[in-house]
XYZ file of C-alpha atoms in Angstrom:
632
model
C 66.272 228.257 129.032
C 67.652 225.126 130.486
C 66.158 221.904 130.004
C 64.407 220.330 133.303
C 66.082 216.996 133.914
C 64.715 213.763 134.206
C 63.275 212.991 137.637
C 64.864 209.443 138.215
C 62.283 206.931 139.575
C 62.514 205.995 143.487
C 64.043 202.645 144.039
C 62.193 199.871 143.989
C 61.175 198.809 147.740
C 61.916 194.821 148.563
C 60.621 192.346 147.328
C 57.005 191.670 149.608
C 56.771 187.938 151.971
C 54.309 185.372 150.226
C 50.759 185.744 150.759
C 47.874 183.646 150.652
C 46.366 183.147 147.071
C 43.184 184.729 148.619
C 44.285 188.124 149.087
C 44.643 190.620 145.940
C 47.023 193.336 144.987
C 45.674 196.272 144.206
C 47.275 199.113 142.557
C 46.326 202.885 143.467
C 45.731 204.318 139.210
C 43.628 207.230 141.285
C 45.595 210.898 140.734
C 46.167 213.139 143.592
C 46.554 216.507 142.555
C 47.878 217.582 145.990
C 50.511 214.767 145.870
C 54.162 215.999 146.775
C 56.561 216.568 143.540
C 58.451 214.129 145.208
C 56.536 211.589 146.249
C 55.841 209.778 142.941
C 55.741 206.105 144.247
C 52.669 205.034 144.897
C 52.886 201.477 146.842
C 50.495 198.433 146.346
C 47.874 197.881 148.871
C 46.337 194.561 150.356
C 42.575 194.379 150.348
C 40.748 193.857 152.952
C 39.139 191.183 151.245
C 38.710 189.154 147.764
C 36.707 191.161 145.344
C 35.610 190.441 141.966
C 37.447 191.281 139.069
C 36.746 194.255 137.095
C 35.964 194.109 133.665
C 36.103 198.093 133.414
C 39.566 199.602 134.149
C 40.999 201.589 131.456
C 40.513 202.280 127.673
C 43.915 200.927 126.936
C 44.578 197.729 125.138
C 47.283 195.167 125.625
C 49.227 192.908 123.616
C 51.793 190.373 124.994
C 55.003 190.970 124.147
C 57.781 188.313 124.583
C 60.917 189.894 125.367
C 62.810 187.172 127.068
C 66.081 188.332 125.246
C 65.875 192.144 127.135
C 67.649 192.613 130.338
C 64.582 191.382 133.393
C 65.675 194.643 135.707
C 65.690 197.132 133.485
C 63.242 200.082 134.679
C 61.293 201.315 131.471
C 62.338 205.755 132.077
C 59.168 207.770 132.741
C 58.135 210.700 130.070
C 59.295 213.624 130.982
C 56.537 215.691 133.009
C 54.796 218.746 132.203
C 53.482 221.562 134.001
C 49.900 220.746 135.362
C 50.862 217.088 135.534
C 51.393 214.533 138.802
C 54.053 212.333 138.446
C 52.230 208.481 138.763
C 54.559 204.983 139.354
C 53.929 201.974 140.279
C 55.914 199.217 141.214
C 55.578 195.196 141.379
C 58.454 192.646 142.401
C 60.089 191.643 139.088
C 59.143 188.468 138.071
C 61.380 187.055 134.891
C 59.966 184.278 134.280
C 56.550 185.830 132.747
C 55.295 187.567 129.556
C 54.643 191.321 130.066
C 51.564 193.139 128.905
C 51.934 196.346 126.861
C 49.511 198.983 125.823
C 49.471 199.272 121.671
C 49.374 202.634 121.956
C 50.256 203.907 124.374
C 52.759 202.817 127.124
C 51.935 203.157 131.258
C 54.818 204.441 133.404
C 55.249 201.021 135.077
C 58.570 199.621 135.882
C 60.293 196.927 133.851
C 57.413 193.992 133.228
C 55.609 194.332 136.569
C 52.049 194.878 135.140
C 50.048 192.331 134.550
C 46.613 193.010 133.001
C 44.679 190.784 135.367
C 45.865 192.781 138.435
C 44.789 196.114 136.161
C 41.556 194.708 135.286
C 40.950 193.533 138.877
C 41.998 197.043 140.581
C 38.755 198.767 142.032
C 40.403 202.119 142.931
C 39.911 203.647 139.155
C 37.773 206.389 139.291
C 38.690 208.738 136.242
C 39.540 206.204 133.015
C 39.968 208.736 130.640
C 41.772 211.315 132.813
C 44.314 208.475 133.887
C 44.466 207.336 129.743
C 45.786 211.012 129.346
C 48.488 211.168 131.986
C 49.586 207.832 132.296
C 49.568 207.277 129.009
C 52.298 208.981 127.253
C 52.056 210.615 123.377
C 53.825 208.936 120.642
C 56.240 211.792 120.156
C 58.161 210.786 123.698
C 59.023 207.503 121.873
C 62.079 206.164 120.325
C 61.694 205.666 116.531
C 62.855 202.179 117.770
C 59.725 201.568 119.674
C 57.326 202.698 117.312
C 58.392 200.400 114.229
C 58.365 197.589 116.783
C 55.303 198.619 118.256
C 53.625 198.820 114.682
C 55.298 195.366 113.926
C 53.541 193.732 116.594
C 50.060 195.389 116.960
C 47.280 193.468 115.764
C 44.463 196.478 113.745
C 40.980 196.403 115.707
C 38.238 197.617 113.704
C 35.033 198.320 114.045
C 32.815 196.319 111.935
C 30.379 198.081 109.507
C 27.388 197.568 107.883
C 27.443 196.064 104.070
C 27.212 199.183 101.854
C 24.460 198.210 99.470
C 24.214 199.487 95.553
C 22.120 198.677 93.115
C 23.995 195.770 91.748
C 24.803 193.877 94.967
C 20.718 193.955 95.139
C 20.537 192.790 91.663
C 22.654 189.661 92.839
C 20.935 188.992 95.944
C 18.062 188.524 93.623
C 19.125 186.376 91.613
C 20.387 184.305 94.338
C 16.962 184.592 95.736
C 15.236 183.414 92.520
C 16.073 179.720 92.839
C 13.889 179.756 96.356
C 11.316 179.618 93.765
C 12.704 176.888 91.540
C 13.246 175.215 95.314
C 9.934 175.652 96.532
C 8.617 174.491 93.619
C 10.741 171.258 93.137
C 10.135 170.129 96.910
C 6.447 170.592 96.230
C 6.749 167.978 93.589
C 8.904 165.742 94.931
C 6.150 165.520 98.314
C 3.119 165.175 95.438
C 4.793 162.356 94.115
C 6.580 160.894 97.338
C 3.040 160.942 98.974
C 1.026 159.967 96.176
C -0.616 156.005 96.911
C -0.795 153.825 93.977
C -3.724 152.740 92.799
C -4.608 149.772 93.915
C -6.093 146.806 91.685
C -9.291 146.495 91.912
C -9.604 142.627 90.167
C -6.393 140.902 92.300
C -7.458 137.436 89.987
C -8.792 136.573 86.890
C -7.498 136.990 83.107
C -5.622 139.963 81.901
C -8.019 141.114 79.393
C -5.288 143.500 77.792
C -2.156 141.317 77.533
C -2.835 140.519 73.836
C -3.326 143.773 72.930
C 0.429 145.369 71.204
C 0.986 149.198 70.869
C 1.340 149.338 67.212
C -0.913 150.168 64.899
C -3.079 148.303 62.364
C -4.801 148.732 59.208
C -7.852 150.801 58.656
C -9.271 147.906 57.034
C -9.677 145.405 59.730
C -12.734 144.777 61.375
C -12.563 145.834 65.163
C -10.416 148.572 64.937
C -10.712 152.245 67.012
C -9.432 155.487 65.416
C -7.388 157.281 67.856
C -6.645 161.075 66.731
C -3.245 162.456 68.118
C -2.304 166.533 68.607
C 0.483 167.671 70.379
C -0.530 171.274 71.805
C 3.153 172.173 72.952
C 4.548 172.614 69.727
C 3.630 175.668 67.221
C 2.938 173.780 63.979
C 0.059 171.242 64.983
C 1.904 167.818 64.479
C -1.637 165.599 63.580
C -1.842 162.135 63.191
C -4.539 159.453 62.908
C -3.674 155.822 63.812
C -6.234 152.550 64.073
C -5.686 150.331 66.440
C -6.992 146.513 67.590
C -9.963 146.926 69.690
C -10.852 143.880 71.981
C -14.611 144.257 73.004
C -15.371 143.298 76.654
C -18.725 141.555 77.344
C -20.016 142.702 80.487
C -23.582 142.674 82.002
C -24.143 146.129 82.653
C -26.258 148.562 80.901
C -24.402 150.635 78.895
C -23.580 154.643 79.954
C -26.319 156.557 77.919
C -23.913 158.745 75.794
C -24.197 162.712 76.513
C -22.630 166.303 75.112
C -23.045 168.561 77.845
C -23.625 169.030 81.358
C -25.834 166.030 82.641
C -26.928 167.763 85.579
C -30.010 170.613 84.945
C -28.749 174.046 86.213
C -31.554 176.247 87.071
C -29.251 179.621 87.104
C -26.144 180.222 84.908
C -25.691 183.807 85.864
C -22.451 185.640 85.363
C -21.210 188.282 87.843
C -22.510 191.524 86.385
C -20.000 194.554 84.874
C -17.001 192.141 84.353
C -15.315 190.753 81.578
C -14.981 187.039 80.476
C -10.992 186.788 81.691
C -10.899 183.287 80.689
C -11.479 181.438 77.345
C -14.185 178.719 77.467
C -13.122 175.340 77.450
C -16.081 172.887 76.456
C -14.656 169.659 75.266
C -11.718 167.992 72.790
C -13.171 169.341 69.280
C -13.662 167.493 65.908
C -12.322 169.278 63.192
C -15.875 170.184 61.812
C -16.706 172.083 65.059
C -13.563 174.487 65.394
C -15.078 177.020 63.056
C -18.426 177.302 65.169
C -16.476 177.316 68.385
C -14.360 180.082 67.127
C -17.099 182.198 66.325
C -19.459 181.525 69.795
C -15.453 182.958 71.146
C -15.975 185.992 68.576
C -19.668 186.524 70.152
C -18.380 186.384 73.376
C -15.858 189.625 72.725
C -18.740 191.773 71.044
C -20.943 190.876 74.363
C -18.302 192.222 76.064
C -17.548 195.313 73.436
C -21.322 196.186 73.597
C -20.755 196.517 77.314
C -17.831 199.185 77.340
C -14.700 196.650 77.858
C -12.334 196.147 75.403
C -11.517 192.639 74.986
C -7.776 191.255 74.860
C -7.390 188.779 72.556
C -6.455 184.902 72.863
C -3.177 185.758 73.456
C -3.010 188.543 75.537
C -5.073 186.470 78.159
C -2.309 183.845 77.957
C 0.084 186.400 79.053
C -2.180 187.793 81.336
C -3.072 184.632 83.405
C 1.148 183.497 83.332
C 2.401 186.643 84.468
C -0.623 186.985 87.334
C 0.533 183.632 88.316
C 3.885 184.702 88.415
C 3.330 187.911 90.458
C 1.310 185.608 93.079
C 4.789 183.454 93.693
C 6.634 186.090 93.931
C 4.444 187.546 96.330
C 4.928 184.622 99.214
C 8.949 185.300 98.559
C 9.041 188.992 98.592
C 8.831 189.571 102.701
C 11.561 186.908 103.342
C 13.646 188.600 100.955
C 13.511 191.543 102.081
C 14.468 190.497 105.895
C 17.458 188.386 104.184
C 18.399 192.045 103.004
C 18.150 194.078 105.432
C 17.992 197.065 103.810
C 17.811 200.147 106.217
C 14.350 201.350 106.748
C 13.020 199.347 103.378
C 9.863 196.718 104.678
C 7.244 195.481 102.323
C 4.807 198.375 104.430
C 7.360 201.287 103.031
C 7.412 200.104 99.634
C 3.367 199.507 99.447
C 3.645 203.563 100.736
C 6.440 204.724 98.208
C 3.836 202.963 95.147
C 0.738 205.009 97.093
C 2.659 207.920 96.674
C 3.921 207.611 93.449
C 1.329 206.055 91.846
C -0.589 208.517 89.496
C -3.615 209.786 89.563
C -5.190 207.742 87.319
C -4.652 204.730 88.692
C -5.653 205.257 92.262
C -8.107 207.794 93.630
C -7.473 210.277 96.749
C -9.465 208.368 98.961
C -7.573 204.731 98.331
C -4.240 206.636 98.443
C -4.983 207.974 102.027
C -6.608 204.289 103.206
C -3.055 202.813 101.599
C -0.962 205.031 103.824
C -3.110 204.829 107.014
C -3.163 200.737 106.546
C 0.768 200.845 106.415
C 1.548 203.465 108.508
C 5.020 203.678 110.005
C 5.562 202.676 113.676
C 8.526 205.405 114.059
C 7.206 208.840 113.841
C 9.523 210.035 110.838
C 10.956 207.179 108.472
C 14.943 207.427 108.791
C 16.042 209.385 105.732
C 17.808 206.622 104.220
C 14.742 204.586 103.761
C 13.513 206.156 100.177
C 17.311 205.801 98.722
C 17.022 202.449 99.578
C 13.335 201.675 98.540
C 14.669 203.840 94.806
C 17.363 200.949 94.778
C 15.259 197.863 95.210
C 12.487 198.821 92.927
C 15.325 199.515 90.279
C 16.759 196.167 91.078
C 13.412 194.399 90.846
C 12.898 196.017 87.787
C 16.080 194.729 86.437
C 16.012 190.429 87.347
C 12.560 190.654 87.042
C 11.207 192.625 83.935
C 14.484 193.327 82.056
C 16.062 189.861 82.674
C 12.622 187.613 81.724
C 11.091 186.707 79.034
C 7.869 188.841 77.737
C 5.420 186.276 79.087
C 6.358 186.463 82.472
C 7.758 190.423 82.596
C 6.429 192.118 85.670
C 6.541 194.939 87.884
C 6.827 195.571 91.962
C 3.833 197.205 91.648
C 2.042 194.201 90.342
C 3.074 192.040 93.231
C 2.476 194.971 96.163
C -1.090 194.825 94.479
C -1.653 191.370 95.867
C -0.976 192.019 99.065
C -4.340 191.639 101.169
C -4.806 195.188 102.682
C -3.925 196.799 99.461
C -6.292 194.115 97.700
C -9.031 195.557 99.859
C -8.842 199.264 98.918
C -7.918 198.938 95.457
C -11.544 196.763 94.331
C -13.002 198.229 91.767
C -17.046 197.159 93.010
C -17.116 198.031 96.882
C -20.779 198.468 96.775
C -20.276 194.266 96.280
C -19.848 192.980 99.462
C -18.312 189.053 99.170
C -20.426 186.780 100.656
C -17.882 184.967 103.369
C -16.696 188.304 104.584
C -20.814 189.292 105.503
C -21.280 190.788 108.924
C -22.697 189.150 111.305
C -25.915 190.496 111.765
C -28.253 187.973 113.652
C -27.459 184.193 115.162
C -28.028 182.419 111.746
C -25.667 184.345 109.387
C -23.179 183.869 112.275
C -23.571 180.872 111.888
C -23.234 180.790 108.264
C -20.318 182.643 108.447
C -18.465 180.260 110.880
C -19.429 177.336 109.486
C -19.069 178.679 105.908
C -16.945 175.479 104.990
C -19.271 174.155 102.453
C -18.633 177.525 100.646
C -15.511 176.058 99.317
C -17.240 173.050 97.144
C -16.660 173.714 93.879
C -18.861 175.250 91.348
C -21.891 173.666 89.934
C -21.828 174.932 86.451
C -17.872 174.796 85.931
C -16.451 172.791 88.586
C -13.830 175.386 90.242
C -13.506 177.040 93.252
C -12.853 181.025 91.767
C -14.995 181.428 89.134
C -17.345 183.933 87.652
C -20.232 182.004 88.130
C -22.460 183.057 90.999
C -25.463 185.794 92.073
C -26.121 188.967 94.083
C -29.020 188.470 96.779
C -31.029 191.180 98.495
C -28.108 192.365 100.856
C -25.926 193.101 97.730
C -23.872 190.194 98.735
C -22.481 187.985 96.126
C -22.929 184.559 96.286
C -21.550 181.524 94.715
C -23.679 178.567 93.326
C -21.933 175.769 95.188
C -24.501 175.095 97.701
C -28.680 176.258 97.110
C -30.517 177.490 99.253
C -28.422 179.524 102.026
C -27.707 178.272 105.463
C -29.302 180.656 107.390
C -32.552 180.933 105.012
C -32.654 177.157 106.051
C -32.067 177.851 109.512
C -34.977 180.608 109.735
C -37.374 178.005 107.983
C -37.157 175.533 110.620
C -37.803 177.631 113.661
C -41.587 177.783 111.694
C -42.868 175.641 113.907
C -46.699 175.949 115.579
C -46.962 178.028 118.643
C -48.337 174.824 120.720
C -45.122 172.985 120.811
C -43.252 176.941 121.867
C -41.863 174.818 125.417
C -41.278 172.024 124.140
C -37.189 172.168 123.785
C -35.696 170.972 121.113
C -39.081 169.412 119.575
C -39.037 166.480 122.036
C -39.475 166.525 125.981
C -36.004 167.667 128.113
C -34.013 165.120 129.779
C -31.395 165.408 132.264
C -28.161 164.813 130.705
C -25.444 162.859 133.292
C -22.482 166.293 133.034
C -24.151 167.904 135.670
C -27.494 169.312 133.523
C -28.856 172.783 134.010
C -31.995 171.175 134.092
C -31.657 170.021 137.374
C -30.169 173.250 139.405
C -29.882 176.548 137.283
C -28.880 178.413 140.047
C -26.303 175.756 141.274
C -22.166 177.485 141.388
C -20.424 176.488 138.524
C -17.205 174.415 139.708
C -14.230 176.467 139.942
C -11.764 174.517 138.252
C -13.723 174.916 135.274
C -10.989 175.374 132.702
C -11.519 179.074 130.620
C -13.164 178.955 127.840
C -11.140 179.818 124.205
C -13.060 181.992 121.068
C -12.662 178.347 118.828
C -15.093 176.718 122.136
C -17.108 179.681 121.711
C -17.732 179.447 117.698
C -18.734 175.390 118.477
C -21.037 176.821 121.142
C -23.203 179.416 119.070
C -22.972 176.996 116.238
C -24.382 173.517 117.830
C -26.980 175.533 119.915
C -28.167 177.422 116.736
C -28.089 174.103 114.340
C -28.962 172.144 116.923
C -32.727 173.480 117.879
C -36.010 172.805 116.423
C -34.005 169.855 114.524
C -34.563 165.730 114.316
C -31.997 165.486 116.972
C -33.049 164.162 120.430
C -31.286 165.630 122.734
C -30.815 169.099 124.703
C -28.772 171.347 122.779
C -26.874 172.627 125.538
C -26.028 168.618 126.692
C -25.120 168.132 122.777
C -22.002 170.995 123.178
C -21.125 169.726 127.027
C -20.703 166.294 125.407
C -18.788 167.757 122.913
C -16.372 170.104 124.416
C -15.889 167.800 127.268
C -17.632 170.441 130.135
C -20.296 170.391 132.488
C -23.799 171.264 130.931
C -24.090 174.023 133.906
C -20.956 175.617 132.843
C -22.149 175.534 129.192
C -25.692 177.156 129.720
C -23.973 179.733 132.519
C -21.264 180.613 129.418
C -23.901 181.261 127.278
C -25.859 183.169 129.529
C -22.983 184.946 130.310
C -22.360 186.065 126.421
C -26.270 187.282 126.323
C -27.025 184.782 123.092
C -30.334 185.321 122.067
C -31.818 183.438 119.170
C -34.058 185.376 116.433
C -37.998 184.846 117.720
C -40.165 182.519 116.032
C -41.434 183.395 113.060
C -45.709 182.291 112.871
C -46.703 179.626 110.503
C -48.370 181.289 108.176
C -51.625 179.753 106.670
C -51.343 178.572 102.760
C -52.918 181.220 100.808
C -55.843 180.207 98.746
C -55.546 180.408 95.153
C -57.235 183.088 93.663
C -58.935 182.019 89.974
C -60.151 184.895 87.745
C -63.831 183.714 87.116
C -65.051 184.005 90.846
C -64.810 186.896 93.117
C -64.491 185.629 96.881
C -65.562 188.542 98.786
C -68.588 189.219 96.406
C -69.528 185.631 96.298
C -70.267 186.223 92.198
C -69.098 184.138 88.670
C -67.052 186.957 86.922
C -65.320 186.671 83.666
C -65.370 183.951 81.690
C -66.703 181.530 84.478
C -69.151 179.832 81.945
C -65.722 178.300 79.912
C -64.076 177.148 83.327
C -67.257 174.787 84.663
C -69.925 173.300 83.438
C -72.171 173.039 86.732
C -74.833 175.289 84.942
C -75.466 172.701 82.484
C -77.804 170.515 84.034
C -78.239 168.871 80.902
C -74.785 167.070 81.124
C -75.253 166.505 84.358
C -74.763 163.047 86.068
C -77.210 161.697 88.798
C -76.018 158.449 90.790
C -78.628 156.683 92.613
């Protein structure tokens, strides 16, 4: 069978008059299957009118190709055409003098350099992209070899970009990267400590330097007005110990000399540890004299068989070394990890899917059924399924934790992911060993005063009276099983209830002293009066000052309304104040009566039988008449 020949394209038509810059060619891409064989030519229309350009033509891409060196009229032969297919041209005015833009694939059946991309992109006739991208654009097998190497020499590669392919060791060295945010942290800490530390100012601007006589080297024991001064450097493991004397210069002053004292100079009624725990924490009572290190190491020995004789098993000296230096370490870590992780971004892997990969792989006897299921209902996943590359990359960050941070450290500061996903606050929760303990500034807020306790709980954070810190294991439980520190004696609210014990007599008299009008529009003077609209609304923090000032505030030494106390304060009107709190249905706890002050009871008298019982005759001698006195 004879080869169909080559349809040759229909002449290009004349070249078309000038037109304003405001019109736009547009060239017909649409197909029309019921188009003539012969009729290939499909002319350029004029628009009616400017439209915008089209960002959305075709799926071909363009490259510009310089061919000034190629003949400018040369027509570019169409493929040949197959069965099925329309024949599609279009045709431009030649135009030398400009680049022409070629598809990199895929060449259009144009003639010689009359398309130009910005008339493609700005044509609005396109209806079928892809259907056009298959007939107009021919296959690679209708090209000259020619073509293809030069179309290969000048096409630039467009690829999609991926996402970073993480392993194990690219985790590993993210890491470590990531460890010197610590070192960071740390150092700009410092440097701000020190950069906004004040000196010390002098507190005797004139007068004689007392100490400018005095040298730093030592003397003789034997001289008179000398001071011993012992030396021990800690740091080091053989204890380097020296004693040196040096010239003491007494200072005459008239002040009474500092009574000298061992121990704690203020008397501590309670000194109650927290009950079913063990000392975690070695004892530290003062610098030693050589002569007392043997008794202070055994009052340490009968501290461990206290705790032996109560079922724990003590770590030694060293062990709670470790112990507080690697806790310490897990805690920094723990402000790090969740900025790390987003710095990662590995697929599916939070810090809320790793704290439920350790639930669920955490055995049994480390976390009980109930905890497990609170874990994974605290960190449930928004998604309804987790993607399924989420545990392959949770197995490759726990193995790269494990590796910079526990194979990589030394053994004093070795830990675990697990140890740091323990610290997180939720998990923290669950995972106490003593929930029948409830903590004492978490307490609900059952009446008025332990709100108020609760919100103005600040004094809570004063340190300890017995050891001076602010975490200690110092403290009580009271009735409500709550446990309570020893910073501040007696309670807030038991303080609070006290007060209010005031005589039924003075019940209307507000705030223990007659009510006057305050000038902020008082609710003393109209109750019922319309609060003024452009009131501002009221916030939760304006709401905690309310209930606290009103509470505090009544049956106290101050003067003054309590309600006109928090308008003054908030900056309101004392109408909007009272109507707020009306609104919120406050209602103080009633007044408790003043109860009478029992009468003694004494042993030798019975009161309701009027009778001497007992020994009465060794508690008074009014039966002796013989001792008695008579004053005229």
């Amino acid at each position: 069978m004879a080869p169909r020949p080559i349809r040759s394209p229909a002449p290009a038509p004349a070249p078309a008059p000038a037109r304003p810059p405001t019109q736009i060619d547009v060239i017909n891409l649409s197909l029309d299957d019921s188009s003539d064989l012969g009729n290939n030519a499909s002319l350029p229309r004029r628009s009616p009118s400017p439209q915008p350009a089209r960002l959305e033509t075709t799926n071909a891409r363009f490259c510009l190709i310089d061919e000034a060196g190629s003949p400018s009229q040369t027509p570019i032969s169409p493929p040949q055409k197959r069965p099925g297919q329309s024949s599609f041209h279009s045709f431009e005015p030649s135009r030398p003098s400009q680049p022409t833009f070629r598809p990199v694939q895929k060449v259009t059946t144009s003639n010689g350099k009359s398309d130009d991309a910005q008339d493609m992109a700005r044509s609005s006739d396109v209806r079928h992209p892809n259907l056009w991208h298959q007939q107009a654009m021919p296959s690679s097998e209708h090209r000259s070899p020619k073509a293809i190497q030069h179309l290969k020499a000048i096409s630039p590669e467009y690829h999609t970009p991926r996402k970073p392919e993480w392993d194990v060791s690219r985790i590993v060295q993210a890491l470590t990267t990531f460890r010197q945010d610590i070192k960071d942290g740390h150092a700009r800490m410092a440097s701000y400590i020190i950069e906004s530390t004040k000196p010390v100012e002098r507190r005797v601007l004139t007068g004689k330097d007392l100490f400018t006589g005095l040298s730093s080297e030592p003397t003789l024991a034997g001289k008179a007005d000398t001071m011993r001064i012992k030396f021990k450097e800690h740091s080091k493991p053989k204890s380097n110990k020296r004693e040196d004397y040096y010239e003491a210069r007494p200072i005459q002053t008239d002040e009474e000399r500092v009574p000298p004292y061992r121990f704690h100079h203020v008397e501590i009624k309670k000194n109650i540890l927290t009950p079913n725990t063990t000392l975690t924490f070695v004892p530290h009572l003062r610098d030693l004299e050589s002569s007392e290190k043997s008794k202070y190491n055994v009052w340490l020995q009968e501290l461990e068989d206290i705790d032996r004789k109560s079922g724990f098993k003590p770590m030694s000296r060293e062990e709670k070394v470790r112990v507080t230096v690697r806790s310490e370490f897990a805690s920094t870590v723990s402000l790090y990890l969740e900025n790390w992780l987003d710095r990662i971004r590995l697929p599916g892997c939070d810090k809320s899917t790793l704290i439920r990969y350790m639930a669920n792989r955490a055995p049994d006897d480390a976390i009980t059924p109930r905890q497990k299921s609170d874990i994974l209902n605290a960190h449930r996943p928004v998604e309804s399924s987790t993607p399924p590359e989420a545990n392959r990359a949770v197995e490759m960050f726990i193995e790269a934790f494990h590796r910079v941070f526990y194979q990589n450290e030394s053994s004093t500061k070795q830990i675990a992911l697990r140890d740091v996903l323990l610290l997180d606050e939720s998990v923290d929760s669950i995972m106490d060993t003593n929930p029948m303990a409830k903590n004492g500034s978490l307490s609900l807020n059952e009446n008025e005063f332990e709100a108020v306790e609760f919100n103005l709980g600040t004094y809570c954070i004063l340190g300890c009276l017995i050891c001076f810190s602010h975490s200690c294991e110092h403290g009580e439980y009271d009735a409500s099983n709550s446990k309570r520190s020893l910073s501040m004696l007696p309670r807030l609210s038991d303080t609070l209830r006290r007060r209010r014990r005031i005589p039924s007599d003075k019940a209307n008299v507000a705030n223990g002293h007659s009510p006057n009008p305050c000038k902020r529009s008082c609710y003393h003077t109209s109750i019922t009066s319309v609060v003024n609209s452009a009131q501002r609304p009221w916030t939760p923090e304006e709401h905690i000052v309310m209930r606290s000032m009103i509470v505090t505030a009544d049956h106290s030494r101050v003067k003054i309304d309590p309600f006109c106390i928090v308008a003054h304060i908030l900056d309101r009107d004392c109408r909007d104040v009272f109507h707020e709190y009306e609104r919120l249905g406050i209602r103080l706890p009633p007044r408790e009566p003043v109860s009478k002050t029992p009468i003694k009871t004494v042993s030798w008298y019975d009161r309701f039988k009027k009778a001497l019982i007992g020994d009465w005759e060794n508690r008074t001698r009014s039966h002796e008449h013989q001792q008695l006195w008579i004053f005229m």
